PDB file of C-alpha atoms in Angstrom:
ATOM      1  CA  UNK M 227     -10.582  -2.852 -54.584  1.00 90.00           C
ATOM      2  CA  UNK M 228     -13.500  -5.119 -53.576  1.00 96.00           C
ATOM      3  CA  UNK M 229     -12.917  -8.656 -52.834  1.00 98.00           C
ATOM      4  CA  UNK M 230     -15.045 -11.109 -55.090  1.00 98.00           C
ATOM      5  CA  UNK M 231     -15.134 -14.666 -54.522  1.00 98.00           C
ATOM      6  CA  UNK M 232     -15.352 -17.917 -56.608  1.00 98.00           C
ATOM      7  CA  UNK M 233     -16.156 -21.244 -55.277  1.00 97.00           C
ATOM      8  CA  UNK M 234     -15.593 -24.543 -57.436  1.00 96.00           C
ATOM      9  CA  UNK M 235     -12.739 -24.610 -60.672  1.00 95.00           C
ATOM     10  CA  UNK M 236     -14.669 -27.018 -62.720  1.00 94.00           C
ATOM     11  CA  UNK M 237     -15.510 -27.029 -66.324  1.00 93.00           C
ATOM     12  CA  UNK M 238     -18.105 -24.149 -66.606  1.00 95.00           C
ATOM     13  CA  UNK M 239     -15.999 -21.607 -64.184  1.00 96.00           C
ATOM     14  CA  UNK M 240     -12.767 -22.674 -66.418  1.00 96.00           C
ATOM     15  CA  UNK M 241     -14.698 -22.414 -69.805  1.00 95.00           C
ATOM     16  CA  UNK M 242     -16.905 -19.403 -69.404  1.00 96.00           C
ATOM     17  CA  UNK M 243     -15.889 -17.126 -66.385  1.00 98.00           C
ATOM     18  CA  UNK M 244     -12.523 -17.420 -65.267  1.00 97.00           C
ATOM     19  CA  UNK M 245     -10.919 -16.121 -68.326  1.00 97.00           C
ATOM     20  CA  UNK M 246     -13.678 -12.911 -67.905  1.00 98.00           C
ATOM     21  CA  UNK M 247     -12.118 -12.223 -64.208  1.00 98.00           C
ATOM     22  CA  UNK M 248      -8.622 -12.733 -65.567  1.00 97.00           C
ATOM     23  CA  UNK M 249      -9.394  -9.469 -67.552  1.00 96.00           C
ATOM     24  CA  UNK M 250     -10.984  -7.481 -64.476  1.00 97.00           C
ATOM     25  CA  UNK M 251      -8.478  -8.065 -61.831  1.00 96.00           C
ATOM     26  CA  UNK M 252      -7.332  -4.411 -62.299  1.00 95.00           C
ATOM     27  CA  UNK M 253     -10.763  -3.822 -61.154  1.00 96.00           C
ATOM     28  CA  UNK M 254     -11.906  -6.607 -58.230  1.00 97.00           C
ATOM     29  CA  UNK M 255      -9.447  -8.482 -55.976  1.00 98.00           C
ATOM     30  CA  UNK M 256     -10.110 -12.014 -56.988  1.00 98.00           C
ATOM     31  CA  UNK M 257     -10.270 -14.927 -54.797  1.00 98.00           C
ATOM     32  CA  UNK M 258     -10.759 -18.512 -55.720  1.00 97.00           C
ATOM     33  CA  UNK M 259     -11.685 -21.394 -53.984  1.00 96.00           C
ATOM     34  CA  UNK M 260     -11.353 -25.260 -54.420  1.00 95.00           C
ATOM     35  CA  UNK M 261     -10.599 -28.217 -52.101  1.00 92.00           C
ATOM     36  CA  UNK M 262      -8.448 -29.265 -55.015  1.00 93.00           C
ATOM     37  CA  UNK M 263      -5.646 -27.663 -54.321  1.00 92.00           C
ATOM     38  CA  UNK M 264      -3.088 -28.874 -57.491  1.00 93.00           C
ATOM     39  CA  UNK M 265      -5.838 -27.432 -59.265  1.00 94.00           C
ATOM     40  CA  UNK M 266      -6.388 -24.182 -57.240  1.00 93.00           C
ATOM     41  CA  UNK M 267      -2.496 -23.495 -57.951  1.00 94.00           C
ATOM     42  CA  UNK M 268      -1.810 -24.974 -61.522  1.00 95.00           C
ATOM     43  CA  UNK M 269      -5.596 -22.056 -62.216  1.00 94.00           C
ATOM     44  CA  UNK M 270      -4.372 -19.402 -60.414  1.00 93.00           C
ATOM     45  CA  UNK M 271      -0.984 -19.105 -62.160  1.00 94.00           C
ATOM     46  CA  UNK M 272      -2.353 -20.077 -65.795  1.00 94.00           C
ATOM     47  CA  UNK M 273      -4.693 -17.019 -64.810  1.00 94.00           C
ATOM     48  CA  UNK M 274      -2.565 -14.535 -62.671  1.00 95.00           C
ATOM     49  CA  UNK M 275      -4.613 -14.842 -59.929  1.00 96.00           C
ATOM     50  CA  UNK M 276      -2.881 -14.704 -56.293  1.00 94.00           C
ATOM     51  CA  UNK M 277      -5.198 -15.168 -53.625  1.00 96.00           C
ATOM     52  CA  UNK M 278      -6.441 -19.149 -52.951  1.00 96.00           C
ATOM     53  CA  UNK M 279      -8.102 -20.895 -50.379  1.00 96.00           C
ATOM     54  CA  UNK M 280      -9.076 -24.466 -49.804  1.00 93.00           C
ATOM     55  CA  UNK M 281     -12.365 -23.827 -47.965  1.00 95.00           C
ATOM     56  CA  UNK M 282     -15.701 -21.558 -47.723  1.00 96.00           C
ATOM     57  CA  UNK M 283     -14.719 -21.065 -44.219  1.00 95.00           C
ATOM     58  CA  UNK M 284     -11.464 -19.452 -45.841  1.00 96.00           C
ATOM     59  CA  UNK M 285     -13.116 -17.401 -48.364  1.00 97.00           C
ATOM     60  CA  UNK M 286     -15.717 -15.601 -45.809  1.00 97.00           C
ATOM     61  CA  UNK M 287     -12.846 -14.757 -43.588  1.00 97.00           C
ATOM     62  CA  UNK M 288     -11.634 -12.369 -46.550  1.00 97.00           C
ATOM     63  CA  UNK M 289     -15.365 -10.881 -46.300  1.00 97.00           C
ATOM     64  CA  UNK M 290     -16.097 -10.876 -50.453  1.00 98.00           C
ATOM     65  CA  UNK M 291     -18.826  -8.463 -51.543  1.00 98.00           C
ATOM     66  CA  UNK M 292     -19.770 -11.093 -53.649  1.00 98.00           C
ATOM     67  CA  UNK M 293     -18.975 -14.906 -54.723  1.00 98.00           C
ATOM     68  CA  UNK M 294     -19.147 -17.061 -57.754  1.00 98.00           C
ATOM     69  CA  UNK M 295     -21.179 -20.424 -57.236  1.00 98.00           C
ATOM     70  CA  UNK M 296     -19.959 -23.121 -59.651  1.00 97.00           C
ATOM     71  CA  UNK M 297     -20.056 -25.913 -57.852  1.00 96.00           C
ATOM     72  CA  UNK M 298     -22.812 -29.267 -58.558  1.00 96.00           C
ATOM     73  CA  UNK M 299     -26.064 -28.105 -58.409  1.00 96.00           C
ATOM     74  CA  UNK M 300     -26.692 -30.797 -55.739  1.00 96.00           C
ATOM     75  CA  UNK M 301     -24.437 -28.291 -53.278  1.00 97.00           C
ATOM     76  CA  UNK M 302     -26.303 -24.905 -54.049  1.00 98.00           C
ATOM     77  CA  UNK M 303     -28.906 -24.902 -51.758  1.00 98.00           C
ATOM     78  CA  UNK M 304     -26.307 -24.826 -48.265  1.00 98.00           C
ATOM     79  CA  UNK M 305     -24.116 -22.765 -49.956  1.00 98.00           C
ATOM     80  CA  UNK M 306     -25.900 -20.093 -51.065  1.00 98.00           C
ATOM     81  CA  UNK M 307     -28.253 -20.293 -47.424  1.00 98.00           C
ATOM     82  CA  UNK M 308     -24.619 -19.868 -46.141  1.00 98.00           C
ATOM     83  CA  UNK M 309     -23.284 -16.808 -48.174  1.00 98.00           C
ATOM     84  CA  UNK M 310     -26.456 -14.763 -47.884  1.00 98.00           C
ATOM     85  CA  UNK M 311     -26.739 -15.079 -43.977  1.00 98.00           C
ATOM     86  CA  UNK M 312     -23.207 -14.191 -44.294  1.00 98.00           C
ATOM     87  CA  UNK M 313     -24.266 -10.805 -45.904  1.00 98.00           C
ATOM     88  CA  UNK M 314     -22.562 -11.881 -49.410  1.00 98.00           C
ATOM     89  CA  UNK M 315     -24.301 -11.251 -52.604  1.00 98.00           C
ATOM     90  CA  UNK M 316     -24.267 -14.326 -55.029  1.00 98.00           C
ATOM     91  CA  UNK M 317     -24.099 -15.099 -58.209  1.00 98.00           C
ATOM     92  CA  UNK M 318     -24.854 -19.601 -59.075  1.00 98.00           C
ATOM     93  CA  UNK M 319     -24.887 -21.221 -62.211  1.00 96.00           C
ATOM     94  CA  UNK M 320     -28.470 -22.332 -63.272  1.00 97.00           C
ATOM     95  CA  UNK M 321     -30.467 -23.465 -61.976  1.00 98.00           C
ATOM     96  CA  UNK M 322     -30.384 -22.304 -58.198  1.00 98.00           C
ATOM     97  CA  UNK M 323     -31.884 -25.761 -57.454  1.00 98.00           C
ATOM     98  CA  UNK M 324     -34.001 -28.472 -58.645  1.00 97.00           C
ATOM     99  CA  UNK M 325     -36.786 -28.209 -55.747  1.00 97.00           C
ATOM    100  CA  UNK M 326     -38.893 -24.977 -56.736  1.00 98.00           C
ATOM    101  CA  UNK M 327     -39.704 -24.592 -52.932  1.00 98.00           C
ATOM    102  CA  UNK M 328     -35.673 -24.354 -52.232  1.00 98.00           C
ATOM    103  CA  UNK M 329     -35.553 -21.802 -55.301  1.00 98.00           C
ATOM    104  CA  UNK M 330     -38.483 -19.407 -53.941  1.00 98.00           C
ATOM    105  CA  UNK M 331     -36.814 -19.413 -50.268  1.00 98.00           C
ATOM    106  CA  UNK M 332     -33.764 -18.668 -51.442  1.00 98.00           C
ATOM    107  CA  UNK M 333     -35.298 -15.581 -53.283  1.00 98.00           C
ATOM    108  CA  UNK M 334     -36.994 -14.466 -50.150  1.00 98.00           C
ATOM    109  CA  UNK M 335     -34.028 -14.876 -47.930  1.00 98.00           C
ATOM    110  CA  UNK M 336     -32.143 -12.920 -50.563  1.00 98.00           C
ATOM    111  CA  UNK M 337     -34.798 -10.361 -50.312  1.00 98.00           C
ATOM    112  CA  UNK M 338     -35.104  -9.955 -47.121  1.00 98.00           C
ATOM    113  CA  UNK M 339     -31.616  -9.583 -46.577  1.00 98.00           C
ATOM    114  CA  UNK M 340     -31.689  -6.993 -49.266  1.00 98.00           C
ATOM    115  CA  UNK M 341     -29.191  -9.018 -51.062  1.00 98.00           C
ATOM    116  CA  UNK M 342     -28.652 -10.406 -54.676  1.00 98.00           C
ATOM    117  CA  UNK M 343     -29.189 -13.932 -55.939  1.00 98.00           C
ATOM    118  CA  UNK M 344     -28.187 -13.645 -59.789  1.00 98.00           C
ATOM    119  CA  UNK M 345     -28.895 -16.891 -61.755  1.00 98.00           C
ATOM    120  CA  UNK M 346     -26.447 -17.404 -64.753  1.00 98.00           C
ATOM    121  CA  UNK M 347     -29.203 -17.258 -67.406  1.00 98.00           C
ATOM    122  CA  UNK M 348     -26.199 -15.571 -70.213  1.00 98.00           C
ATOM    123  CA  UNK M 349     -28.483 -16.638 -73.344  1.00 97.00           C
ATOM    124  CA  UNK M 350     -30.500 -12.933 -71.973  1.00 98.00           C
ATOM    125  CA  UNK M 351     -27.318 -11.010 -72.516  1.00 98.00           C
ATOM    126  CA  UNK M 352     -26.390 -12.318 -75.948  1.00 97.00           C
ATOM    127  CA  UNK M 353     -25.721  -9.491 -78.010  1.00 96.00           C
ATOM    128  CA  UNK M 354     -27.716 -11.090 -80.886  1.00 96.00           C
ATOM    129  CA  UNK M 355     -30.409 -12.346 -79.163  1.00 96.00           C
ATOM    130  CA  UNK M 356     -31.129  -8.821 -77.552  1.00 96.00           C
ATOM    131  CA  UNK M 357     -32.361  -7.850 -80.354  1.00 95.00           C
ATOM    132  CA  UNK M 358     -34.902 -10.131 -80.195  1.00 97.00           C
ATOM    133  CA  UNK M 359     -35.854  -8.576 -77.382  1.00 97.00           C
ATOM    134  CA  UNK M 360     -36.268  -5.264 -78.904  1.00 95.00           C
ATOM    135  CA  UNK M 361     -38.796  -7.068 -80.837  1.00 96.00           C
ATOM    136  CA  UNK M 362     -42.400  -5.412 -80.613  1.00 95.00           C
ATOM    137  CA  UNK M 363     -45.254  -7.271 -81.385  1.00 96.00           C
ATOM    138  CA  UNK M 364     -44.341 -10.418 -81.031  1.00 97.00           C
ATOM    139  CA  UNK M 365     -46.589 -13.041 -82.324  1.00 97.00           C
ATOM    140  CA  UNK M 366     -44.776 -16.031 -81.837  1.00 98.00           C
ATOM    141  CA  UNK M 367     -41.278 -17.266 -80.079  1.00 98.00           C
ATOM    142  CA  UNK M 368     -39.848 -20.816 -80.377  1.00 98.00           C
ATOM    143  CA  UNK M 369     -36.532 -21.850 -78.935  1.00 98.00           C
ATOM    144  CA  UNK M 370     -34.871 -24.928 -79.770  1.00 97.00           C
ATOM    145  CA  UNK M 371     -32.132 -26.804 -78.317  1.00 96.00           C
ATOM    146  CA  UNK M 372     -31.112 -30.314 -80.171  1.00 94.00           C
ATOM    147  CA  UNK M 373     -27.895 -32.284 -79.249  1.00 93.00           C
ATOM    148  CA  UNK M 374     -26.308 -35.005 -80.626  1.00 89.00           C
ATOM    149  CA  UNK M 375     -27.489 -37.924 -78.962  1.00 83.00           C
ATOM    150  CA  UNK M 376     -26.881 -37.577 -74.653  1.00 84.00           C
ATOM    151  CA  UNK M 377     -27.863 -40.312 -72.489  1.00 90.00           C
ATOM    152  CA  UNK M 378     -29.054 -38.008 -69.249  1.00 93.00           C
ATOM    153  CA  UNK M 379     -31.920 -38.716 -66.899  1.00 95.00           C
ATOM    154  CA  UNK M 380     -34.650 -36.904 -67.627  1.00 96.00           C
ATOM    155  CA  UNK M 381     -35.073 -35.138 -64.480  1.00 95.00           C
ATOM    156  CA  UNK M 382     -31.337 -33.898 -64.708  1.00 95.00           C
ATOM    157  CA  UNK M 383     -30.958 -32.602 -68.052  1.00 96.00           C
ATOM    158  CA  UNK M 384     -34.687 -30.943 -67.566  1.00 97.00           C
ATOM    159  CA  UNK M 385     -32.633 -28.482 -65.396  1.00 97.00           C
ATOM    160  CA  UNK M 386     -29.316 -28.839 -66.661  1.00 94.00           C
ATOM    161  CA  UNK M 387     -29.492 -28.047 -70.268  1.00 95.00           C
ATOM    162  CA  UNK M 388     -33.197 -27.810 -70.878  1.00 97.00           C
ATOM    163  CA  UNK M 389     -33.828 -25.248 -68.853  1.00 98.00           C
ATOM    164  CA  UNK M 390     -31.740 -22.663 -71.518  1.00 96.00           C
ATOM    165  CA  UNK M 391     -34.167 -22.551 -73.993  1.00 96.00           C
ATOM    166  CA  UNK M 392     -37.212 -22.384 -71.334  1.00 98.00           C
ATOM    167  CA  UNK M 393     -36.040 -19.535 -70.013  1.00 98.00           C
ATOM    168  CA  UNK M 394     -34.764 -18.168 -72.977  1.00 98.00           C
ATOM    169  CA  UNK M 395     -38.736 -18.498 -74.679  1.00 98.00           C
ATOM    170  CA  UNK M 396     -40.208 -16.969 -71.139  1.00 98.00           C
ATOM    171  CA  UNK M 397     -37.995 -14.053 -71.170  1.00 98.00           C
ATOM    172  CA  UNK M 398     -38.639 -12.892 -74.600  1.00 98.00           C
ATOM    173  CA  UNK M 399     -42.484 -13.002 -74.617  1.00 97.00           C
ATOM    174  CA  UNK M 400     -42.958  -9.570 -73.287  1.00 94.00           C
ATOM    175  CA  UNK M 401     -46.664 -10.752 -71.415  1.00 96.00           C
ATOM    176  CA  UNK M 402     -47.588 -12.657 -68.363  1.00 97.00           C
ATOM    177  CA  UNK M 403     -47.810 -16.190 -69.481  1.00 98.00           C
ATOM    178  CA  UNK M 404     -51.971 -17.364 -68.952  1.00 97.00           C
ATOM    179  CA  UNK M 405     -50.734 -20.951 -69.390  1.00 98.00           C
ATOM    180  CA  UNK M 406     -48.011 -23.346 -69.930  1.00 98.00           C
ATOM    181  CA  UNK M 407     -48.273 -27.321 -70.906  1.00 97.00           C
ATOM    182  CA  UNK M 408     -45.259 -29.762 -70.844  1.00 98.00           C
ATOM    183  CA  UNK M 409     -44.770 -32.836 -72.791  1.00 97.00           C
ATOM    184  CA  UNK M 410     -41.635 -35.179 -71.835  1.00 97.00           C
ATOM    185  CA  UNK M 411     -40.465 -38.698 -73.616  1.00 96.00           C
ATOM    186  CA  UNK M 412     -37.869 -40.818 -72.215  1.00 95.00           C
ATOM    187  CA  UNK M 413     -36.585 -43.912 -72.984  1.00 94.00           C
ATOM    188  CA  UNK M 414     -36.974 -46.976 -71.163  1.00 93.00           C
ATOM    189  CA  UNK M 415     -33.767 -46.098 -68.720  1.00 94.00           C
ATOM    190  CA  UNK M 416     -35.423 -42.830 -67.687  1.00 94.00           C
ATOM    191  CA  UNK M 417     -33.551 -40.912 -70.013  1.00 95.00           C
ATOM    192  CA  UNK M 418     -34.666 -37.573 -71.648  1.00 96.00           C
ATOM    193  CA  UNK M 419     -35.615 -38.392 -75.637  1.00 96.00           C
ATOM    194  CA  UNK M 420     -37.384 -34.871 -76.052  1.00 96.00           C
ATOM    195  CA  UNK M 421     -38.906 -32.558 -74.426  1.00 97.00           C
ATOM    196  CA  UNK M 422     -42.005 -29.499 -75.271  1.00 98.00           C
ATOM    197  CA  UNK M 423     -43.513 -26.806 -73.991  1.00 98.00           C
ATOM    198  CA  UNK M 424     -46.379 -24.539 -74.658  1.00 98.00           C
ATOM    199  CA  UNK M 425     -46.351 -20.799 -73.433  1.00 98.00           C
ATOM    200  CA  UNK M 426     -49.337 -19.075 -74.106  1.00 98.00           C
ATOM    201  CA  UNK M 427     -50.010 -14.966 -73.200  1.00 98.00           C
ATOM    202  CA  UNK M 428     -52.628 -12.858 -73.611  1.00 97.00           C
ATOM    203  CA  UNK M 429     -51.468 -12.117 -77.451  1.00 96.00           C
ATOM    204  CA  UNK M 430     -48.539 -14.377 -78.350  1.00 97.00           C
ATOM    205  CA  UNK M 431     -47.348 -18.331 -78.391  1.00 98.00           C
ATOM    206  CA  UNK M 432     -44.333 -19.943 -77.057  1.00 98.00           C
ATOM    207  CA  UNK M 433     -42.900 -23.211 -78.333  1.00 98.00           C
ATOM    208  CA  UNK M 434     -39.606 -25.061 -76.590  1.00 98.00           C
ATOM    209  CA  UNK M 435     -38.504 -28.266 -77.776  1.00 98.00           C
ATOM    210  CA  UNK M 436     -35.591 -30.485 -76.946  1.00 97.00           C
ATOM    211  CA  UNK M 437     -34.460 -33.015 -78.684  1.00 96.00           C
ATOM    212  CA  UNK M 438     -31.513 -35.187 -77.194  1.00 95.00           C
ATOM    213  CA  UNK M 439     -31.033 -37.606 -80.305  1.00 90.00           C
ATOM    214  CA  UNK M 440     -30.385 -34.986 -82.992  1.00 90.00           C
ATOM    215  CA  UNK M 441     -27.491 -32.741 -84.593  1.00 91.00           C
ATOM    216  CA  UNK M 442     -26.220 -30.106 -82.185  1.00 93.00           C
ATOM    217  CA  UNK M 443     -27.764 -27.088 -82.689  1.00 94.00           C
ATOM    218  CA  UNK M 444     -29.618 -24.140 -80.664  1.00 96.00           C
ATOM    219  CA  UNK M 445     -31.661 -22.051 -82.724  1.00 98.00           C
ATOM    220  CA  UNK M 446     -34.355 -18.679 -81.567  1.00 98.00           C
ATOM    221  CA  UNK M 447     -37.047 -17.750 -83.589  1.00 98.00           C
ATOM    222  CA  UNK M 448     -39.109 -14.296 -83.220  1.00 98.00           C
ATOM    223  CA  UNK M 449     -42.490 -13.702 -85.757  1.00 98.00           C
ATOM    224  CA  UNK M 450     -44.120 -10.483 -85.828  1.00 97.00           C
ATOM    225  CA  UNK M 451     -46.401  -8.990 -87.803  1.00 95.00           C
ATOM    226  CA  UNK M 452     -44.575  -8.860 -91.346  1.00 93.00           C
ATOM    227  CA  UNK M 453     -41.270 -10.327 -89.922  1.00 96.00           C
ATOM    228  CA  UNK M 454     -39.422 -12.987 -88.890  1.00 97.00           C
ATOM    229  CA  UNK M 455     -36.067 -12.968 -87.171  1.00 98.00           C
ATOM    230  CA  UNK M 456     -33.658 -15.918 -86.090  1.00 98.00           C
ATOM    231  CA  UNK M 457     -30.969 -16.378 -84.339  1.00 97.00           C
ATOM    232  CA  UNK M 458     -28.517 -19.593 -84.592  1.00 97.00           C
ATOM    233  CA  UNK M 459     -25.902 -21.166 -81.995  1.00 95.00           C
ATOM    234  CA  UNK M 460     -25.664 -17.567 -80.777  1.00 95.00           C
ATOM    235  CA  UNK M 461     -23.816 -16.130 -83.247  1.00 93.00           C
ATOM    236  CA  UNK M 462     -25.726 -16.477 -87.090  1.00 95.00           C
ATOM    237  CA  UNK M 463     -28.544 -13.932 -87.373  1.00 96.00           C
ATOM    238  CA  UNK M 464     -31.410 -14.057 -90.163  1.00 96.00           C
ATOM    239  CA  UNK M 465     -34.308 -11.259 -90.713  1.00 95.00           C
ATOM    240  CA  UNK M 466     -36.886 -11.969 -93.436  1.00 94.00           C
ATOM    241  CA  UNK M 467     -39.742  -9.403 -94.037  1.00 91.00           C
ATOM    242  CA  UNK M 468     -41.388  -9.008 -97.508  1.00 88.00           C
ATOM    243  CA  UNK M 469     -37.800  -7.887 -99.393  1.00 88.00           C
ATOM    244  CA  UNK M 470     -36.254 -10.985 -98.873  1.00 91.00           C
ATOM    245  CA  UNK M 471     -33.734 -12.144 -96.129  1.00 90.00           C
ATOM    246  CA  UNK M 472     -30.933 -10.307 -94.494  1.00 92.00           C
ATOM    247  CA  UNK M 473     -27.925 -13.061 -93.334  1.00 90.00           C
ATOM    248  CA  UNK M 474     -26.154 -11.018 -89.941  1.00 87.00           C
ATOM    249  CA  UNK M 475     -22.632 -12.378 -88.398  1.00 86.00           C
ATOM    250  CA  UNK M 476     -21.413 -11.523 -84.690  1.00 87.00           C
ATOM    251  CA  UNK M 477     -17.993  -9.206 -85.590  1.00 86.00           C
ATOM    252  CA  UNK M 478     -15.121 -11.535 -86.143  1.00 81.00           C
ATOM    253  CA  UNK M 479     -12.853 -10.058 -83.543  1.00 82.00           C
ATOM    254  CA  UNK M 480     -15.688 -10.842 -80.849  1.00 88.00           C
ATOM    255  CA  UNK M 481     -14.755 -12.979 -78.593  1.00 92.00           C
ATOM    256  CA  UNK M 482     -17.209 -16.468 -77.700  1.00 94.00           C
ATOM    257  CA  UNK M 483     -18.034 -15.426 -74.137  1.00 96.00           C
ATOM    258  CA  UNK M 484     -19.051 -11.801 -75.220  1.00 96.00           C
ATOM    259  CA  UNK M 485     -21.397 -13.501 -78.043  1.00 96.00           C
ATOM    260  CA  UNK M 486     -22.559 -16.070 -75.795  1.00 96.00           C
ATOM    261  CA  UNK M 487     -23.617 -13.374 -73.336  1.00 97.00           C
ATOM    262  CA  UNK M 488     -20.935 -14.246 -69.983  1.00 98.00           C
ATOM    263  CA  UNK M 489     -18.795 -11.022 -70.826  1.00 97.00           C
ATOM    264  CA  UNK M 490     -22.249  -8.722 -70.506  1.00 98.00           C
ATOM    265  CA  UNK M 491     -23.952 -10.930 -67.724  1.00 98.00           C
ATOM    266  CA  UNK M 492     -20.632 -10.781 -65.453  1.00 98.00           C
ATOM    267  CA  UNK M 493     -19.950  -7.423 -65.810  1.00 98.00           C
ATOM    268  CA  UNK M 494     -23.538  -6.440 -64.784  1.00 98.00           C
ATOM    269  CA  UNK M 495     -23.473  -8.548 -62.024  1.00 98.00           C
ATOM    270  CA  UNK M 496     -20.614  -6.655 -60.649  1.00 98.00           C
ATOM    271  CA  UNK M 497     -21.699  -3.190 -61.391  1.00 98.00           C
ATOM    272  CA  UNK M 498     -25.095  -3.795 -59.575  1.00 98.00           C
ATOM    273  CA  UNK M 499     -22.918  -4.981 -56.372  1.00 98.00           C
ATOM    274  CA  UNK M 500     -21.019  -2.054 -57.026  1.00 96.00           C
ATOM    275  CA  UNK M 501     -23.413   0.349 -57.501  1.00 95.00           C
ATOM    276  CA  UNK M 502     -26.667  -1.227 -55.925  1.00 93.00           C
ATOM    277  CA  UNK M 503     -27.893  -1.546 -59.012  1.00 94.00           C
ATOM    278  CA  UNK M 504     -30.774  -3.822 -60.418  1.00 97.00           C
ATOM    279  CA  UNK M 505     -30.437  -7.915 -60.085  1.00 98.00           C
ATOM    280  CA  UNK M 506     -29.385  -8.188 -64.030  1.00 98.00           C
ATOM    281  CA  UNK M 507     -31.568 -11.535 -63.541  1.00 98.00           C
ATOM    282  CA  UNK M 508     -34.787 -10.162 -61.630  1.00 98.00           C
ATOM    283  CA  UNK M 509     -35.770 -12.721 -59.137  1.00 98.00           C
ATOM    284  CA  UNK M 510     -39.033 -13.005 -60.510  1.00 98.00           C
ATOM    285  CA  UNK M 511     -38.224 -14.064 -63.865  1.00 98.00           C
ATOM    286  CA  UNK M 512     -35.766 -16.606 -62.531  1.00 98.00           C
ATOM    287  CA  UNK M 513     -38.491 -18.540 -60.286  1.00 98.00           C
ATOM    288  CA  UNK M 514     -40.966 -18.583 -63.027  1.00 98.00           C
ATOM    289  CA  UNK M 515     -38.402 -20.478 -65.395  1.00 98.00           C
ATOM    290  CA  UNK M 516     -37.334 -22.643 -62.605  1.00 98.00           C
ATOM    291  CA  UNK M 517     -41.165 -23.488 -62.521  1.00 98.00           C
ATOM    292  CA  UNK M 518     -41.620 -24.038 -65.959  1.00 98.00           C
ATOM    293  CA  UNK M 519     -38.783 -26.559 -65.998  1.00 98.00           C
ATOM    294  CA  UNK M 520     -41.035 -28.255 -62.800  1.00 98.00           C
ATOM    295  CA  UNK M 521     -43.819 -28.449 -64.497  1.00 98.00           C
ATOM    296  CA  UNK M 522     -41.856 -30.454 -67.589  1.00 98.00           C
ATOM    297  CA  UNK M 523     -40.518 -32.653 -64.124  1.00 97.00           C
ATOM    298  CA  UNK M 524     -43.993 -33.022 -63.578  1.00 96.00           C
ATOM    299  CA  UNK M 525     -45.174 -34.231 -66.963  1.00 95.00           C
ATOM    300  CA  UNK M 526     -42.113 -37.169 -66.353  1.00 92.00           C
ATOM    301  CA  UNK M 527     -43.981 -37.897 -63.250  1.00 81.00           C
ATOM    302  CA  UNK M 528     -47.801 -38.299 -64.591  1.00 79.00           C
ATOM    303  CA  UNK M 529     -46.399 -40.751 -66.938  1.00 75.00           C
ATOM    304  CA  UNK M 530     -44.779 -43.365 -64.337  1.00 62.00           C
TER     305      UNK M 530
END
């Protein structure tokens, strides 16, 4: 079996991916790494897993095909430099950094290595939100993302939760965007109070808005000629056309990380490394919501 690697136990790998490689160890030899090691142990035998090291010096003297990338975003940049001179294909939670410059070299060094660099977008492979996607003619898109109030610094949750629903509204227009405007308040501590932007294309509009002092809620919106479909927290589906509205539920025996997208996103991953298939997040699409969430960075910036 190949070897696949996983660096960093925190919340996200524990919430949304190790329970996905529990189920595909009959498939990939699993190996996790943490310096934490009461941690390391008390995951791998909650999980099943049995192979655990301490260091990334360890886990690249198994030679992984691949690795996992959850550690802070502040640590992405050498790490994933490190894996891809290595000859490892990697997969990082969003974003790949916060300096578009560091994002765009990693992409090249990941090209020209002829190597992947996957960014965890999973709102793409949401099974309802893929059929937005399938969407022709769409006239407008507006993604949403409201939380109940978060005190985060602008600059931070810009590209730590923000950063969702921009690449969530740039992936579904199906056009080049012609031009994009950004609009950020914060509070007097720096901290992000909401946050727009305008996508314009040759035919259609995107909207994003955050809102940090809200209810929690995440909400997709699609408008084509005739029709109007939205999707809700992943999961609640709505289609309205001139008969009336159509209420859709994800099955009840699916599980959260299939509707959220991880199950689908993971398992692609893996069959491109397998297979030398497509990168399931193309490089190009990645960058240009990496430098959409800049340009909101920037907006913070023309203000002070």
């Amino acid at each position: 079996m190949q070897k696949i690697g996983v660096i960093g136990l925190g919340n996200i790998a524990q919430k949304a991916y190790l329970p996905i490689m529990a189920g595909l160890q009959d498939q990939y030899e699993w190996h996790l790494a943490t310096r934490n090691q009461h941690k390391g142990e008390y995951l791998a035998g909650r999980y099943g897993f049995t192979h655990l090291h301490q260091t990334l010096d360890e886990l690249l003297a198994v030679q992984p095909v691949a690795i996992f990338v959850h550690t802070p975003t502040s640590t992405h940049v050498e790490i994933i430099e490190q894996l891809l001179n290595a000859g490892i294909n990697v997969y990082v939670d969003k974003p790949v950094a916060e300096d578009i410059n560091e994002v765009r070299r990693l992409y090249a060094l990941a090209a020209a290595k002829g190597l992947l660099l996957t960014c965890g977008f999973n709102r793409r492979f949401a099974p309802a939100q893929r059929r937005l996607k399938d969407m022709p003619n769409k006239q407008l898109v507006q993604a949403t993302k409201d939380c109940n109030f978060i005190a985060q610094d602008a600059r931070f949750a810009i590209f730590d939760l923000m950063i969702h629903n921009v690449d969530t509204a740039a992936w579904l227009l199906d056009e080049p965007i012609m031009d994009a405007r950004a609009r950020v308040l914060t509070d007097d501590e720096g901290n992000l109070l909401q946050g727009y932007l305008e996508l314009q294309t040759a035919h259609s509009q995107g909207f994003v808005s955050t809102n940090m002092d809200a209810v929690n809620s995440e909400e997709v919106t699609v408008t084509t000629p005739g029709m109007r479909a939205r999707v809700t927290d992943l999961a609640h589906s709505e289609l309205r056309d001139g008969n009336g509205a159509t209420q859709m539920e994800r099955p009840g025996w699916e599980t959260t990380l299939r509707t959220r997208g991880f199950e689908s996103l993971v398992q692609t991953f893996l069959d491109a490394v397998s297979n030398g298939g497509d990168n399931p997040v193309s490089p190009e699409s990645s960058i240009q919501s990496h430098e959409l969430c800049t340009l909101l960075v920037r907006a913070i910036d023309a203000q002070e």
